[in-house]
Amino acid sequence: MGKRIRRTLLCLLIAASMAVSGSAYAESEDSPAQPESAENTDRNGDAEKPKRSEAVEKAELSAADADKYLRKIGSSDGYDIYFKSKDFDDELWDTVGGKPKSKKDYNTEQQEIADKIDILEKVGELVAIDIKSGKAAASFKSGSKCDEGKLYVSDAGRFFVLTDEDTSKVIRLREIVSTLDSRYAFMSSDMKMLELLRSDMKGTDKAYTYDGTEDGKRVYRSADGGFAWLTADGSHYLGAFRYGAESDKLRMIVDDRSASFGIENKKNGYIWWSSPLEASQDKTATGLVADELRSSNVLRYGIPMNRSGNNILRSGSDDDCVYNVSDIENGIRIIYGYKDAGFTVPVEYTIEDDHLRASVKVSEIAETKPENIATEMTVLGSFGVASDDEKGYFVIPDGCGALVRFNNGRTMQTDLYQQRVYGNDVTAVPQNRGAVTEQIYLPVYGIVKEDNALLAVAAKGDSNAYITANVSGQSKSRYNICNFTFILRGTDSFYMSGNSRDKYTVFESGKIRSDDIEMLYYPIAEKDADYTDIADRYRQYLLEEQGVTVRSTADSAPMYLDLYGGVMKKKSVLGIPLSFRTSVTGYRQAADMITDLKNRGVDDMVISYTNWTNDGIKNKVDKGAKPSGRLGGTRDFRSLTDLIDEYGYSLYPVSDNRDFRSGNGYYSFSDTAVRVSGSYSRIVSYDRAYGVPDGFRKNLSLLSPDCYGEVFGDMADSYSEAGLGGVSLASLTASLYGDYGKKPISRAGAEKLLTESYEAITEKLEDGILADNANAYALPYVSHITGVPVTSSRFDLFDEDIPFYQMVLHGVIPYSSEAVNGSPDPERLMLMAAASGSCLSFDMIYEETGELKDTELDFLYYANYKGNTEKAAEAHALLEPLLSSVSDCYITDYRADGDTITTVYSDGTKVVADLEDMTVRWDGGVISLGGIS
């Protein structure tokens, strides 16, 4: 295929992928609606029109009427305060001889009194008159007894007045700083005193005295060492704080009143806030959006009887939540009480050396109303958000990785970016195939701004997490937001009578079975901090905390060769279509192909062999390590393995057991994962053109995680007895799903079963596991990773791709790119592989690709070895010197400037890949890829 045709195909593929605008969280069209940050708003409305404004007092009374008809009890801060007795109307009628029985009997003086009484009835027990304007500023309906006397709060909440117990004398008046910020913070007219009312509005809680300005903020201090901040002009209240737990590197700053806090990096004084201090001042945001921005906890719940699954509770809303903040060792514990909905959620936030830990024990989440069940929770959803006047970006581990720059103007994208960590739960099989996207393999995201960076890690609950990201405007606010949300209960859709329009939401039954939630936040303070610092810190975390060991070695850059042995193919026998095992790469043929590559100079290879057993060919559960007679039998297979050993290559036969057909001791009605809806999970083949189920291919069953221990244990024993040193588990290092049948297994439970199986395999097989892509939980157990993507999903929200996955793992675990010969633009793929330190991979079969027509391997239309071995050897020879020279090095820098990509390694090697000239320059010279076709 010519270069121009390949590029045309690449453009078409890119255009198709770029058409994906946003959310990919939904498992399918059948999944519950994606969570919204707040109510829908009119996107065509006036962007400048404020959605929220300061409260306005509506009292109407002149100073003259107040003097004449009410009793003045004192003055304070520029206001005269008047008292209206309960019997004020009788008192006024007495001044004109009493109230006539009928209005028609009113004389002029009595009518005037009646009119004044009508006016006075509209004001409360107290009225504040602005001395300068002579008009009523506020009305106060009633007061509450407090330690100092009696406290009155005005109707709109803009003022409070403190009087003696008899309401005969004014002690003081205070005006609120901003009703948008807090209904509890009040200021004296000279701006020297700040007072906070109690949460029940029945007394003062704490007083602060002005202590100057600091970092552009007005600072107020209390007698107990606490402090409060206002904006420089004093018009907005930012919070009242105290210093909490600290380590040598970090210090916690706590606002008990709002259940928010900051983490101060002692190295440079930068503070990462749990929610933005000025969130309430965003007048472009609706009230619900502002509440969500202020929330350190957002809980979603379902009402099964109503089939409602997207009810949202926000801790930042006084209507939704009450909370209690208490000190614990190294931090604080906040209990969020959603009393009306019947939920209580305790969360602990602790400082540990160089990071913040936020943890939730799922068993401690209380559900007291049986009609309501918790479904999802976002903890610290606003941590580290960036306003529209900040510069920086989010690091999203989508595919290879991507950057979302703050305020990038993608406000026309109505969908948030949402992707589930470790991919969708495939038990919920969609009615139609959705958009093809890359997967999130690492449970992390990053934030970079102002010479500071932040690594966020989902250390627990990662199997049930998804990442959400959006930019200012798109978020319905002036903030750029990225966070984790954790699924507490799975949902599915149930169709009545097979009608796809008659859909019902079904919730996972019983108690919450998801894993505990634990998030780690690592602040990074470095000059020009960027995504390389985030990748470096995550690599350190994997090596020091997660048991990942270095498997990369110096001077090693193998070719990764994926061979395919046999396939079931229909043939007509006496006019009856029957399926037969058909060889496409026999053992002798595989030996010939490998020898051909060896003779062409490929001295190092890692080889996988798919469908090399009868069970593998027939899609049965494959754990026996018995070579297929159709491919040549045991003798030919032994000759092949001896040849591979002689050449010094590594062989990883594939045991692909996720999707299976009944037989070999495992059956579709007893060993299949069950959906939340209660039906068996069947893996559907979709029509490539229309994305609908292909009615000509039988569905496969999905192996229950309950079978992992037995299947992989037996397989490890069989492989070891057969003298095999390693195995490829196909998709089961990158696919995670639960089983919601009678013995339910959550994704968290399935993850545990998988890692236990990986450990059992690595104990038996010295060469370990070859992963076809690898989720983070598999990294401690894998020796090689193939198929690592060199692009992201390319959502419209993304600004550029970065090889974040490769930056984390280069020099730790050897990996390869996707198959070069399967790419519509192999030269570009090779350039990207060179830029990201990826070894090259090739798919090959021996027979002509026409043999694959109407089989499950028909996607290998490009893989016939004739012509491919020469091109593969040539491509390997071009890049091997470069790749092997840095094989044990970390990537320390990566920059893309137009068509030029510069990668720097920890040994100082600099690699410059030019996508236009199709060249790679490095310390060893220049590599030209223009001749590869």
mmCIF file of N, CA, C and O in Angstrom, residues 459-519:
data_model
loop_
_atom_site.group_PDB
_atom_site.id
_atom_site.type_symbol
_atom_site.label_atom_id
_atom_site.label_comp_id
_atom_site.label_asym_id
_atom_site.label_seq_id
_atom_site.Cartn_x
_atom_site.Cartn_y
_atom_site.Cartn_z
ATOM 1 N N ALA A 459 -5.450 5.405 45.290
ATOM 2 C CA ALA A 459 -4.713 4.269 45.837
ATOM 3 C C ALA A 459 -5.636 3.112 46.196
ATOM 4 O O ALA A 459 -5.233 1.957 46.143
ATOM 5 N N LYS A 460 -6.866 3.410 46.586
ATOM 6 C CA LYS A 460 -7.894 2.408 46.830
ATOM 7 C C LYS A 460 -9.180 2.886 46.177
ATOM 8 O O LYS A 460 -9.418 4.084 46.055
ATOM 9 N N GLY A 461 -10.008 1.937 45.787
ATOM 10 C CA GLY A 461 -11.231 2.301 45.078
ATOM 11 C C GLY A 461 -10.996 2.563 43.615
ATOM 12 O O GLY A 461 -11.923 2.933 42.882
ATOM 13 N N ASP A 462 -9.733 2.381 43.156
ATOM 14 C CA ASP A 462 -9.388 2.671 41.769
ATOM 15 C C ASP A 462 -10.195 1.838 40.786
ATOM 16 O O ASP A 462 -10.507 2.291 39.685
ATOM 17 N N SER A 463 -10.548 0.606 41.183
ATOM 18 C CA SER A 463 -11.301 -0.259 40.276
ATOM 19 C C SER A 463 -12.705 0.266 40.024
ATOM 20 O O SER A 463 -13.357 -0.124 39.056
ATOM 21 N N ASN A 464 -13.183 1.170 40.884
ATOM 22 C CA ASN A 464 -14.533 1.723 40.742
ATOM 23 C C ASN A 464 -14.523 3.225 40.492
ATOM 24 O O ASN A 464 -15.515 3.897 40.740
ATOM 25 N N ALA A 465 -13.402 3.740 40.015
ATOM 26 C CA ALA A 465 -13.262 5.184 39.829
ATOM 27 C C ALA A 465 -13.399 5.578 38.365
ATOM 28 O O ALA A 465 -13.134 4.781 37.464
ATOM 29 N N TYR A 466 -13.811 6.802 38.159
ATOM 30 C CA TYR A 466 -13.674 7.406 36.839
ATOM 31 C C TYR A 466 -13.159 8.829 36.991
ATOM 32 O O TYR A 466 -13.269 9.446 38.043
ATOM 33 N N ILE A 467 -12.524 9.306 35.938
ATOM 34 C CA ILE A 467 -11.929 10.638 35.935
ATOM 35 C C ILE A 467 -12.824 11.573 35.135
ATOM 36 O O ILE A 467 -13.269 11.241 34.038
ATOM 37 N N THR A 468 -13.083 12.731 35.712
ATOM 38 C CA THR A 468 -13.871 13.773 35.043
ATOM 39 C C THR A 468 -12.999 15.001 34.863
ATOM 40 O O THR A 468 -12.227 15.353 35.755
ATOM 41 N N ALA A 469 -13.108 15.639 33.728
ATOM 42 C CA ALA A 469 -12.372 16.887 33.494
ATOM 43 C C ALA A 469 -13.205 17.809 32.637
ATOM 44 O O ALA A 469 -13.913 17.369 31.727
ATOM 45 N N ASN A 470 -13.147 19.091 32.934
ATOM 46 C CA ASN A 470 -13.752 20.102 32.073
ATOM 47 C C ASN A 470 -13.046 21.428 32.284
ATOM 48 O O ASN A 470 -12.275 21.597 33.234
ATOM 49 N N VAL A 471 -13.282 22.353 31.385
ATOM 50 C CA VAL A 471 -12.597 23.649 31.436
ATOM 51 C C VAL A 471 -13.601 24.747 31.761
ATOM 52 O O VAL A 471 -14.811 24.528 31.757
ATOM 53 N N SER A 472 -13.077 25.927 32.057
ATOM 54 C CA SER A 472 -13.938 27.054 32.411
ATOM 55 C C SER A 472 -14.941 27.316 31.291
ATOM 56 O O SER A 472 -14.637 27.171 30.116
ATOM 57 N N GLY A 473 -16.143 27.697 31.661
ATOM 58 C CA GLY A 473 -17.209 27.863 30.677
ATOM 59 C C GLY A 473 -17.930 26.554 30.455
ATOM 60 O O GLY A 473 -19.136 26.447 30.670
ATOM 61 N N GLN A 474 -17.212 25.543 30.031
ATOM 62 C CA GLN A 474 -17.812 24.217 29.867
ATOM 63 C C GLN A 474 -18.299 23.687 31.211
ATOM 64 O O GLN A 474 -19.287 22.957 31.286
ATOM 65 N N SER A 475 -17.602 24.051 32.286
ATOM 66 C CA SER A 475 -17.972 23.601 33.624
ATOM 67 C C SER A 475 -19.127 24.400 34.216
ATOM 68 O O SER A 475 -19.487 24.197 35.370
ATOM 69 N N LYS A 476 -19.692 25.337 33.418
ATOM 70 C CA LYS A 476 -20.764 26.217 33.883
ATOM 71 C C LYS A 476 -20.283 27.135 35.007
ATOM 72 O O LYS A 476 -21.070 27.574 35.853
ATOM 73 N N SER A 477 -18.990 27.383 35.013
ATOM 74 C CA SER A 477 -18.386 28.273 35.994
ATOM 75 C C SER A 477 -17.098 28.822 35.384
ATOM 76 O O SER A 477 -16.750 28.502 34.242
ATOM 77 N N ARG A 478 -16.385 29.624 36.159
ATOM 78 C CA ARG A 478 -15.122 30.167 35.674
ATOM 79 C C ARG A 478 -13.947 29.272 36.050
ATOM 80 O O ARG A 478 -12.783 29.666 35.929
ATOM 81 N N TYR A 479 -14.240 28.038 36.449
ATOM 82 C CA TYR A 479 -13.185 27.152 36.938
ATOM 83 C C TYR A 479 -12.947 25.972 36.004
ATOM 84 O O TYR A 479 -13.860 25.470 35.350
ATOM 85 N N ASN A 480 -11.678 25.546 35.960
ATOM 86 C CA ASN A 480 -11.250 24.332 35.277
ATOM 87 C C ASN A 480 -11.154 23.234 36.341
ATOM 88 O O ASN A 480 -10.512 23.426 37.378
ATOM 89 N N ILE A 481 -11.778 22.095 36.074
ATOM 90 C CA ILE A 481 -11.982 21.101 37.129
ATOM 91 C C ILE A 481 -11.559 19.717 36.644
ATOM 92 O O ILE A 481 -11.860 19.325 35.516
ATOM 93 N N CYS A 482 -10.872 18.970 37.519
ATOM 94 C CA CYS A 482 -10.546 17.576 37.248
ATOM 95 C C CYS A 482 -10.621 16.821 38.568
ATOM 96 O O CYS A 482 -10.142 17.315 39.600
ATOM 97 N N ASN A 483 -11.234 15.631 38.566
ATOM 98 C CA ASN A 483 -11.374 14.900 39.815
ATOM 99 C C ASN A 483 -11.676 13.430 39.575
ATOM 100 O O ASN A 483 -11.903 12.995 38.440
ATOM 101 N N PHE A 484 -11.652 12.671 40.683
ATOM 102 C CA PHE A 484 -12.097 11.286 40.699
ATOM 103 C C PHE A 484 -13.518 11.222 41.243
ATOM 104 O O PHE A 484 -13.870 11.944 42.179
ATOM 105 N N THR A 485 -14.320 10.336 40.689
ATOM 106 C CA THR A 485 -15.597 9.948 41.284
ATOM 107 C C THR A 485 -15.574 8.430 41.439
ATOM 108 O O THR A 485 -15.053 7.717 40.570
ATOM 109 N N PHE A 486 -16.142 7.947 42.535
ATOM 110 C CA PHE A 486 -16.095 6.518 42.847
ATOM 111 C C PHE A 486 -17.503 5.927 42.814
ATOM 112 O O PHE A 486 -18.420 6.457 43.440
ATOM 113 N N ILE A 487 -17.646 4.841 42.087
ATOM 114 C CA ILE A 487 -18.925 4.150 41.976
ATOM 115 C C ILE A 487 -19.078 3.236 43.186
ATOM 116 O O ILE A 487 -18.232 2.360 43.426
ATOM 117 N N LEU A 488 -20.131 3.440 43.951
ATOM 118 C CA LEU A 488 -20.388 2.618 45.127
ATOM 119 C C LEU A 488 -21.253 1.409 44.794
ATOM 120 O O LEU A 488 -21.090 0.345 45.385
ATOM 121 N N ARG A 489 -22.178 1.605 43.889
ATOM 122 C CA ARG A 489 -23.029 0.497 43.427
ATOM 123 C C ARG A 489 -23.146 0.574 41.910
ATOM 124 O O ARG A 489 -23.362 1.650 41.356
ATOM 125 N N GLY A 490 -23.052 -0.575 41.279
ATOM 126 C CA GLY A 490 -23.191 -0.612 39.843
ATOM 127 C C GLY A 490 -24.646 -0.481 39.417
ATOM 128 O O GLY A 490 -25.572 -0.746 40.189
ATOM 129 N N THR A 491 -24.859 -0.062 38.191
ATOM 130 C CA THR A 491 -26.203 0.015 37.617
ATOM 131 C C THR A 491 -26.201 -0.680 36.263
ATOM 132 O O THR A 491 -25.173 -0.879 35.638
ATOM 133 N N ASP A 492 -27.363 -1.049 35.842
ATOM 134 C CA ASP A 492 -27.532 -1.705 34.547
ATOM 135 C C ASP A 492 -28.904 -1.311 34.023
ATOM 136 O O ASP A 492 -29.702 -0.692 34.740
ATOM 137 N N SER A 493 -29.178 -1.678 32.793
ATOM 138 C CA SER A 493 -30.485 -1.395 32.212
ATOM 139 C C SER A 493 -31.185 -2.706 31.881
ATOM 140 O O SER A 493 -30.571 -3.658 31.403
ATOM 141 N N PHE A 494 -32.468 -2.723 32.154
ATOM 142 C CA PHE A 494 -33.289 -3.907 31.906
ATOM 143 C C PHE A 494 -34.369 -3.512 30.911
ATOM 144 O O PHE A 494 -35.025 -2.483 31.062
ATOM 145 N N TYR A 495 -34.537 -4.316 29.885
ATOM 146 C CA TYR A 495 -35.490 -4.011 28.821
ATOM 147 C C TYR A 495 -36.710 -4.926 28.928
ATOM 148 O O TYR A 495 -36.575 -6.154 28.937
ATOM 149 N N MET A 496 -37.857 -4.315 29.045
ATOM 150 C CA MET A 496 -39.103 -5.071 29.141
ATOM 151 C C MET A 496 -39.528 -5.557 27.763
ATOM 152 O O MET A 496 -39.562 -4.787 26.806
ATOM 153 N N SER A 497 -39.821 -6.838 27.679
ATOM 154 C CA SER A 497 -40.368 -7.445 26.448
ATOM 155 C C SER A 497 -39.454 -7.250 25.251
ATOM 156 O O SER A 497 -39.913 -7.217 24.114
ATOM 157 N N GLY A 498 -38.159 -7.069 25.514
ATOM 158 C CA GLY A 498 -37.215 -6.925 24.419
ATOM 159 C C GLY A 498 -37.311 -5.598 23.703
ATOM 160 O O GLY A 498 -36.682 -5.409 22.662
ATOM 161 N N ASN A 499 -38.073 -4.675 24.234
ATOM 162 C CA ASN A 499 -38.243 -3.383 23.587
ATOM 163 C C ASN A 499 -37.140 -2.446 24.049
ATOM 164 O O ASN A 499 -37.059 -2.095 25.221
ATOM 165 N N SER A 500 -36.276 -2.014 23.142
ATOM 166 C CA SER A 500 -35.134 -1.184 23.517
ATOM 167 C C SER A 500 -35.554 0.193 24.007
ATOM 168 O O SER A 500 -34.774 0.896 24.627
ATOM 169 N N ARG A 501 -36.804 0.573 23.762
ATOM 170 C CA ARG A 501 -37.271 1.880 24.238
ATOM 171 C C ARG A 501 -37.860 1.798 25.637
ATOM 172 O O ARG A 501 -38.015 2.811 26.306
ATOM 173 N N ASP A 502 -38.193 0.603 26.065
ATOM 174 C CA ASP A 502 -38.821 0.410 27.372
ATOM 175 C C ASP A 502 -37.738 -0.011 28.362
ATOM 176 O O ASP A 502 -37.606 -1.168 28.718
ATOM 177 N N LYS A 503 -36.931 0.967 28.791
ATOM 178 C CA LYS A 503 -35.722 0.692 29.549
ATOM 179 C C LYS A 503 -35.911 1.058 31.011
ATOM 180 O O LYS A 503 -36.466 2.107 31.328
ATOM 181 N N TYR A 504 -35.410 0.204 31.909
ATOM 182 C CA TYR A 504 -35.489 0.443 33.341
ATOM 183 C C TYR A 504 -34.090 0.382 33.941
ATOM 184 O O TYR A 504 -33.291 -0.489 33.592
ATOM 185 N N THR A 505 -33.821 1.294 34.848
ATOM 186 C CA THR A 505 -32.536 1.291 35.539
ATOM 187 C C THR A 505 -32.583 0.311 36.691
ATOM 188 O O THR A 505 -33.521 0.315 37.491
ATOM 189 N N VAL A 506 -31.576 -0.548 36.762
ATOM 190 C CA VAL A 506 -31.473 -1.554 37.809
ATOM 191 C C VAL A 506 -30.215 -1.270 38.615
ATOM 192 O O VAL A 506 -29.158 -0.998 38.050
ATOM 193 N N PHE A 507 -30.331 -1.336 39.955
ATOM 194 C CA PHE A 507 -29.203 -1.043 40.830
ATOM 195 C C PHE A 507 -28.642 -2.328 41.420
ATOM 196 O O PHE A 507 -29.372 -3.292 41.659
ATOM 197 N N GLU A 508 -27.341 -2.330 41.664
ATOM 198 C CA GLU A 508 -26.706 -3.445 42.352
ATOM 199 C C GLU A 508 -27.337 -3.586 43.732
ATOM 200 O O GLU A 508 -27.420 -2.623 44.485
ATOM 201 N N SER A 509 -27.778 -4.775 44.070
ATOM 202 C CA SER A 509 -28.521 -4.985 45.303
ATOM 203 C C SER A 509 -27.587 -5.269 46.471
ATOM 204 O O SER A 509 -26.399 -5.542 46.299
ATOM 205 N N GLY A 510 -28.155 -5.204 47.678
ATOM 206 C CA GLY A 510 -27.394 -5.521 48.884
ATOM 207 C C GLY A 510 -26.549 -4.363 49.361
ATOM 208 O O GLY A 510 -26.691 -3.222 48.929
ATOM 209 N N LYS A 511 -25.633 -4.661 50.269
ATOM 210 C CA LYS A 511 -24.773 -3.630 50.840
ATOM 211 C C LYS A 511 -23.750 -3.157 49.813
ATOM 212 O O LYS A 511 -23.559 -3.776 48.754
ATOM 213 N N ILE A 512 -23.082 -2.056 50.137
ATOM 214 C CA ILE A 512 -22.042 -1.546 49.261
ATOM 215 C C ILE A 512 -20.868 -2.526 49.273
ATOM 216 O O ILE A 512 -20.338 -2.861 50.335
ATOM 217 N N ARG A 513 -20.454 -2.995 48.093
ATOM 218 C CA ARG A 513 -19.367 -3.969 48.011
ATOM 219 C C ARG A 513 -18.100 -3.386 47.392
ATOM 220 O O ARG A 513 -17.107 -4.100 47.221
ATOM 221 N N SER A 514 -18.118 -2.120 47.032
ATOM 222 C CA SER A 514 -16.930 -1.533 46.436
ATOM 223 C C SER A 514 -15.822 -1.429 47.482
ATOM 224 O O SER A 514 -16.066 -1.495 48.692
ATOM 225 N N ASP A 515 -14.623 -1.258 46.997
ATOM 226 C CA ASP A 515 -13.469 -1.158 47.877
ATOM 227 C C ASP A 515 -13.509 0.154 48.651
ATOM 228 O O ASP A 515 -14.213 1.107 48.276
ATOM 229 N N ASP A 516 -12.783 0.201 49.763
ATOM 230 C CA ASP A 516 -12.605 1.475 50.450
ATOM 231 C C ASP A 516 -11.976 2.480 49.492
ATOM 232 O O ASP A 516 -11.302 2.111 48.516
ATOM 233 N N ILE A 517 -12.181 3.752 49.778
ATOM 234 C CA ILE A 517 -11.674 4.822 48.927
ATOM 235 C C ILE A 517 -10.465 5.459 49.598
ATOM 236 O O ILE A 517 -10.494 5.772 50.792
ATOM 237 N N GLU A 518 -9.418 5.625 48.828
ATOM 238 C CA GLU A 518 -8.229 6.294 49.355
ATOM 239 C C GLU A 518 -7.546 7.031 48.219
ATOM 240 O O GLU A 518 -7.182 6.433 47.200
ATOM 241 N N MET A 519 -7.391 8.331 48.396
ATOM 242 C CA MET A 519 -6.724 9.153 47.396
ATOM 243 C C MET A 519 -5.499 9.808 48.009
ATOM 244 O O MET A 519 -5.524 10.241 49.159
#
